[in-house]
XYZ file of C-alpha atoms in Angstrom:
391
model
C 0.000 0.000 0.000
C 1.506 3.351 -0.775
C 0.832 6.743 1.313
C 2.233 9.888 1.480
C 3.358 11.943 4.804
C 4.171 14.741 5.803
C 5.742 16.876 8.679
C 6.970 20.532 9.529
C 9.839 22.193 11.604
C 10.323 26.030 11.788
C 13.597 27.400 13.109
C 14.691 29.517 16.195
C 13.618 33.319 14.273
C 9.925 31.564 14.186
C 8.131 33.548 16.754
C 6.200 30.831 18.173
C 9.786 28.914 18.576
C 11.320 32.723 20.483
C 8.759 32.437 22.805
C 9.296 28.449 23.536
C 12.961 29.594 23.813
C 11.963 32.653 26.304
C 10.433 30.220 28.098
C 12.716 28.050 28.751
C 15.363 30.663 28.977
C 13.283 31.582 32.303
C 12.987 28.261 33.155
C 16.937 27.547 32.920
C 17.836 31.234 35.120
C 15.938 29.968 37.867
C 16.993 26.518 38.213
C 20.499 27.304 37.783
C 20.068 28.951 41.353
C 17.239 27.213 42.463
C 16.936 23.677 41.203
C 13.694 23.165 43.427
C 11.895 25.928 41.966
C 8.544 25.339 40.696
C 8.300 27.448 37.142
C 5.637 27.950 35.020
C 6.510 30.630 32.614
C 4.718 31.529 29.403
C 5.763 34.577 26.731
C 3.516 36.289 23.809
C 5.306 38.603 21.243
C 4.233 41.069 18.575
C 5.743 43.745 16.707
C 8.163 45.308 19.407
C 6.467 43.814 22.232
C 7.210 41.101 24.475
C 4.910 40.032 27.162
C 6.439 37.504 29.813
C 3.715 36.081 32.547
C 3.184 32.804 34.167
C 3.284 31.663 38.127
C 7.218 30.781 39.644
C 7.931 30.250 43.040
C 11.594 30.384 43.929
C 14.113 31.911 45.882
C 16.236 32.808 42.994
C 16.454 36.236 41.563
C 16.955 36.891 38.405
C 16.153 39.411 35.665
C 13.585 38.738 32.996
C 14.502 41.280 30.556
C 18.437 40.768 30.670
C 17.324 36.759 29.347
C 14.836 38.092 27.070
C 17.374 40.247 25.277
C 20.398 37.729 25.695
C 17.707 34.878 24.016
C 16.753 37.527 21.202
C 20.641 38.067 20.537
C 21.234 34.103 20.503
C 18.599 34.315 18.215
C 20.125 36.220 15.208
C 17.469 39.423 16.094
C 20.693 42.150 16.627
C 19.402 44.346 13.898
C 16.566 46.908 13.751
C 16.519 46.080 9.788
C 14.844 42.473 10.457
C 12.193 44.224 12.074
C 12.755 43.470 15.169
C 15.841 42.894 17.759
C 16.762 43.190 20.998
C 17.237 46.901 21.524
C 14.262 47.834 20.191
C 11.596 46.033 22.106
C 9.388 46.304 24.858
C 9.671 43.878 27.557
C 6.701 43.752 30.309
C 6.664 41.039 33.013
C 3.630 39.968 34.893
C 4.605 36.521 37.143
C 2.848 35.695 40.359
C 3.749 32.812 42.546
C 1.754 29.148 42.297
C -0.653 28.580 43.415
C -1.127 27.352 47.317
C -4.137 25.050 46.653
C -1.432 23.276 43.609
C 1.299 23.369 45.874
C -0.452 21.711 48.721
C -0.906 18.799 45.983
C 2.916 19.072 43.989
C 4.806 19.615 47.698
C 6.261 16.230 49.144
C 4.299 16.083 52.200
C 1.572 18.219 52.282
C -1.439 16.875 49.773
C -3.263 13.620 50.406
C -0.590 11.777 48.566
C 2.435 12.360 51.150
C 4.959 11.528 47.707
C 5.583 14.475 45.558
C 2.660 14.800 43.259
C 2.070 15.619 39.695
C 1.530 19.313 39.407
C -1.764 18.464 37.050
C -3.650 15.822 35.537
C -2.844 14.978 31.644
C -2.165 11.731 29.105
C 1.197 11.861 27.946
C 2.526 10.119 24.497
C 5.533 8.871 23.739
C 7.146 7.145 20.689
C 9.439 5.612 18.784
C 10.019 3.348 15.339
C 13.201 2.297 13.411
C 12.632 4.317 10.791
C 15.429 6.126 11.554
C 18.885 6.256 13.991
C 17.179 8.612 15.630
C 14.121 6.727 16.269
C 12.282 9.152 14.644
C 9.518 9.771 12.040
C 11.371 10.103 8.526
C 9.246 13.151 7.993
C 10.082 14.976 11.692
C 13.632 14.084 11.577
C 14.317 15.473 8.252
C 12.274 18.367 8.884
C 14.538 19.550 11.976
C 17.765 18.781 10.188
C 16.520 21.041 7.370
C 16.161 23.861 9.764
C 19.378 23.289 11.987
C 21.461 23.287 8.676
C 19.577 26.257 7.445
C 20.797 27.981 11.394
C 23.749 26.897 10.905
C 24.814 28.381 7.370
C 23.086 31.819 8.724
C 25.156 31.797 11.597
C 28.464 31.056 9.956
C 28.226 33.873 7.504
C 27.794 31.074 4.475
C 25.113 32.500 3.486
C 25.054 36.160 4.481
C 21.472 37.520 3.139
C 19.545 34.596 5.861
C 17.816 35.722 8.396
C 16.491 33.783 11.909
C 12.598 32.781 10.697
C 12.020 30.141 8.593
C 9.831 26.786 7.902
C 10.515 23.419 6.593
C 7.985 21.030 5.214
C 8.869 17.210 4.393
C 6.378 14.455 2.829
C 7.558 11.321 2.681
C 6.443 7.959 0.553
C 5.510 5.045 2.001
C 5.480 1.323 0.847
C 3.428 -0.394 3.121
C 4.604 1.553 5.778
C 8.246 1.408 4.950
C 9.723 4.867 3.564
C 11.196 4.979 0.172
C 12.106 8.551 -0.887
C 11.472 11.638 -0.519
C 8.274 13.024 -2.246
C 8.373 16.619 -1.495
C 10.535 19.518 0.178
C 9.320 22.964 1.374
C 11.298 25.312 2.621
C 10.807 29.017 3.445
C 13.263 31.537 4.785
C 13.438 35.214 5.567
C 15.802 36.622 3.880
C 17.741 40.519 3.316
C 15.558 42.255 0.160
C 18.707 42.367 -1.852
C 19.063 38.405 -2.514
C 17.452 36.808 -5.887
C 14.987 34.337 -5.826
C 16.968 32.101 -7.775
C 20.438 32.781 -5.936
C 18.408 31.850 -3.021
C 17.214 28.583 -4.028
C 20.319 27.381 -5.690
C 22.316 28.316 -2.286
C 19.443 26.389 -0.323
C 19.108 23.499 -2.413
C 22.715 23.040 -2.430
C 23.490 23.618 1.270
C 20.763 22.456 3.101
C 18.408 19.957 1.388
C 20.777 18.072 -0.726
C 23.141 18.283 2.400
C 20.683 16.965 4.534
C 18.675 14.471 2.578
C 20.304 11.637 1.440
C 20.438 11.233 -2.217
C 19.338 7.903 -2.644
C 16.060 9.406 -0.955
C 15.715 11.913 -3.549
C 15.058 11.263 -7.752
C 13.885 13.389 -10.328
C 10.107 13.421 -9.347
C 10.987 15.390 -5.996
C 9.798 18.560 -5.953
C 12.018 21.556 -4.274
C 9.415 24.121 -3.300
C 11.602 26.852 -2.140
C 10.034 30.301 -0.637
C 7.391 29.481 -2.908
C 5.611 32.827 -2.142
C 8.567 34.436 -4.001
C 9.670 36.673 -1.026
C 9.889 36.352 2.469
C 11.745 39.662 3.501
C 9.312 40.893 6.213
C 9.091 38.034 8.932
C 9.601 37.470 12.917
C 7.623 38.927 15.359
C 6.874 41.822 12.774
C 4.586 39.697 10.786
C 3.232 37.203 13.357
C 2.084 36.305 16.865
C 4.156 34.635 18.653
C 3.061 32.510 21.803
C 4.988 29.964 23.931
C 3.733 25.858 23.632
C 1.868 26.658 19.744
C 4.449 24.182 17.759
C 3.533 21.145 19.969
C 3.285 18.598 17.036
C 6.662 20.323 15.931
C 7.963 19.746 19.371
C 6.966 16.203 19.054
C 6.478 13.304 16.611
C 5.456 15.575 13.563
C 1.628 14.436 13.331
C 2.614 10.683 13.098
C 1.890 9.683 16.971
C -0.421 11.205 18.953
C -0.393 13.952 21.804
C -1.499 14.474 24.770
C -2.192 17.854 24.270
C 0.007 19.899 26.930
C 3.044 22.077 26.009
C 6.487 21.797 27.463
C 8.269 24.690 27.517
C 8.653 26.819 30.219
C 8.118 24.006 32.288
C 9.601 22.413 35.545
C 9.666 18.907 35.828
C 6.999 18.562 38.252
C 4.966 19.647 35.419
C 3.673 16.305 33.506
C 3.442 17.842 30.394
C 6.857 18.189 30.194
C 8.611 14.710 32.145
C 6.234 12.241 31.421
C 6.099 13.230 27.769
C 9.987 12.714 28.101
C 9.682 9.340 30.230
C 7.030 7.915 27.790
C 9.567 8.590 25.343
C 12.218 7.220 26.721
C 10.806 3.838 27.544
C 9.395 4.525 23.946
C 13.153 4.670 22.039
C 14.670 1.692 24.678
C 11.559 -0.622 23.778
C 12.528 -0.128 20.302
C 16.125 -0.540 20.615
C 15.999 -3.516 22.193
C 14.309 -5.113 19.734
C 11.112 -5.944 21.269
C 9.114 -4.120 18.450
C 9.727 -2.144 15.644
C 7.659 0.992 16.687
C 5.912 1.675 20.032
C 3.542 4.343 21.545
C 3.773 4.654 24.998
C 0.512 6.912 27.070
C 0.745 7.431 30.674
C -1.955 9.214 32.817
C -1.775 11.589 35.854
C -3.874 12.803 38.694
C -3.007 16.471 40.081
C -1.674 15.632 43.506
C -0.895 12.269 42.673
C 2.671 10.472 42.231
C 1.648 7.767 40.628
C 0.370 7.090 37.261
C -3.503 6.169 37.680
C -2.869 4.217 33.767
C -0.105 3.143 31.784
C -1.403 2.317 27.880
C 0.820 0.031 25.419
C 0.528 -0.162 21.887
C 3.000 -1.785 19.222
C 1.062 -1.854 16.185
C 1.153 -5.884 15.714
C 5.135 -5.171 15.191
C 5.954 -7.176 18.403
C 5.444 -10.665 19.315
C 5.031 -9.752 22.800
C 1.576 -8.532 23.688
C 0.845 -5.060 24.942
C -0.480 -6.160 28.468
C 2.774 -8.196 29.266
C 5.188 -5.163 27.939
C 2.891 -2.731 30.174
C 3.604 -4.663 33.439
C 7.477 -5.141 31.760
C 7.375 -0.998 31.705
C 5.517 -0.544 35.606
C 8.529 -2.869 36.623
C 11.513 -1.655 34.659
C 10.387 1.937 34.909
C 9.660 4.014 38.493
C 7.029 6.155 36.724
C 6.016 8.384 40.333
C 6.813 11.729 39.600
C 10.060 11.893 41.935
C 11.372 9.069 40.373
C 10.846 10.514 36.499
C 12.393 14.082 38.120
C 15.273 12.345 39.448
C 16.081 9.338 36.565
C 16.321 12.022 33.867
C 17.704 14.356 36.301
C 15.155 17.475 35.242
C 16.433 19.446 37.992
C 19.398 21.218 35.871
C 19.299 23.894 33.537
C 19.379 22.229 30.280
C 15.625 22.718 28.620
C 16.634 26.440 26.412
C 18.801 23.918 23.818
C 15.263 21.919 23.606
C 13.441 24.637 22.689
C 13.761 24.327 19.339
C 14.839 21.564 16.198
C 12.732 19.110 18.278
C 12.465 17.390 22.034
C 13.239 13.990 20.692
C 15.392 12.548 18.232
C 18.322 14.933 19.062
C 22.001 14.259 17.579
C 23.475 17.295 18.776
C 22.783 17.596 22.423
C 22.785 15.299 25.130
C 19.367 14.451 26.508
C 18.931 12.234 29.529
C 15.640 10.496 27.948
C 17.364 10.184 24.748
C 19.791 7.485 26.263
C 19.757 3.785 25.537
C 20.591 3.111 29.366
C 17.596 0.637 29.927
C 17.927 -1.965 26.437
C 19.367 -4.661 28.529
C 17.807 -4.044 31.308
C 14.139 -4.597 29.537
C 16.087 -7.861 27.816
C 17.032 -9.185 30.940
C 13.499 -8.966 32.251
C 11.978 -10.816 29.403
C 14.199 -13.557 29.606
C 13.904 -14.161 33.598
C 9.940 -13.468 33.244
C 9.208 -15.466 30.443
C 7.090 -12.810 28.822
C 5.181 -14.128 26.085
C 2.823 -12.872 23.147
């Protein structure tokens, strides 16, 4: 059976992906100093305005606007000619603390469950094939890698006349439900009003999708749709809203797996938005490494207040010869799913969620990610073998 499918990525300039990054900015301030902080911290730009809010309790200070200019420079947006930078903006802060009534329910100790509790209720998806190294999507992982290239050849001067916001589209064919090339690429970038159309593309085709694709993915019925508009000089926060946790599927599996729903940047880990997404994952990617199936979606399900997870869901697509029920109780013993143990196992604590911001949560070759390790394939062997779990 043959199917088409596709994904998208935007880069760092997006202004949905600035405010993910502001976000987590905050996020990484605080816990530097205060690695038991509870932070919840959302951002909304426009034009030259950026609006910071959200609820933190901590006893870290720290300085909202001095992040929110260093992100912007980190960014690429230095130069009132894009539209927008760092200089040029206004910042306004509104933050309040947490809530007491979701403390009493998060704090270790104080709500009906006496273990530290999930800071709200939510499903949380993870997953993973071997489609690629990455365990990714074809369609995701391509996507991203189109966009950090792109970064990359703006911030190295390469290509001088880039600028930071840009999209990538990908659609992928499929022979029942293996991929076999490439069908389709889009790409958009901002750019300086001085470039060609066609010096664009050429530069773009050459040093970022042929770069990143792999040839024997691409033949002469892919299509190269390249700022198909014809110009994209006005972009950023100029020509769009931007609001923290809008590029969820983008932060996630693309549109192939499902989502819970919640948004992780911005973040602490006793939000289960953010760590169970990343433990489903990551019993997701060592399920699939181990070779019990060939692609996995892992759900699990929290109660505000609660440690534990009141449901843990299994589903391999008929690509295991285990069943689901006997890899679920394989997960609640291999795994320590209460919220402590998730904070402490992938050690969410440190300041290391601004670099996750954006080019994807999962799937991530160039930084090292706690639930992106392959720590727990032997273990889950081991525990089929002395269990005897069967199909």
């Amino acid at each position: 059976m043959s199917s088409l499918f596709t994904s998208e990525s935007v880069s760092e300039g997006h202004p949905d992906k600035v405010c993910d990054q502001l976000s987590d900015a905050i996020l990484d301030a605080i816990l530097t100093k205060d690695p038991l902080a509870r932070v919840a911290a959302e951002c909304f730009i426009s034009d030259k305005l950026v609006v910071v809010g959200g609820e933190v309790t901590t006893t870290a200070s720290y300085d909202v606007p001095a992040i929110v200019r260093q992100t912007l420079s980190d960014i690429g947006y230095t130069h009132p000619d894009f539209g927008f930078d760092l200089e040029n903006c206004d910042i306004q802060c509104v933050i309040k603390e947490q809530s007491k009534d979701i403390s009493l329910g998060v704090s270790e100790g104080s709500g009906l469950d006496p273990q530290l509790g999930a800071g709200d209720q939510g499903t949380m998806f993870g997953y993973a094939c071997n489609q690629t190294d990455s365990f990714m999507p074809l369609p995701i992982h391509l996507a991203h890698r189109l966009m950090l290239q792109l970064c990359n050849e703006r911030k190295s001067g390469n290509l001088p006349y880039l600028r930071p916001d840009a999209k990538s589209q990908v659609t992928v064919a499929y022979e029942n439900g293996r991929p076999t090339r490439v069908d389709t690429v889009v790409l958009s970038t901002q750019h300086s009003p001085d470039v060609t159309l066609e010096t664009l593309s050429e530069d773009v085709t050459r040093c970022v999708i042929k770069t990143v694709i792999p040839s024997y993915l691409l033949d002469e019925g892919t299509r190269f749709l390249i700022n198909p508009t014809g110009r994209f000089v006005i972009g950023g926060p100029l020509s769009d809203v931007g609001l923290t946790g809008r590029k969820i599927i983008v932060d996630t599996y693309g549109g192939w797996a499902r989502h819970g729903g919640g948004a992780f940047s911005g973040k602490d880990g006793t939000k289960v938005d953010r760590s169970a997404s990343y433990m489903a994952r990551y019993i997701a990617k060592n399920l699939v490494a181990a070779s019990i199936c060939e692609q996995v979606e892992v759900q699990l399900s929290y109660s505000i207040g609660i440690s534990e997870p009141i449901a843990v869901y299994v589903n391999t697509f008929g690509t295991s010869s285990y069943s689901d029920d006997s890899l679920t109780n394989c997960i609640r013993s291999v795994f320590d799913l209460s919220i402590s143990g998730i904070i402490n196992h992938l050690e969410l604590r440190r300041p290391i969620f601004k670099k996750t911001a954006v080019y994807g949560h999962f799937g991530r070759p160039d930084v090292d990610l706690s639930w992106e390790r392959l720590d727990k394939v032997d273990v889950l062997k081991d525990f089929i073998s002395k269990n005897h779990v069967h199909s």
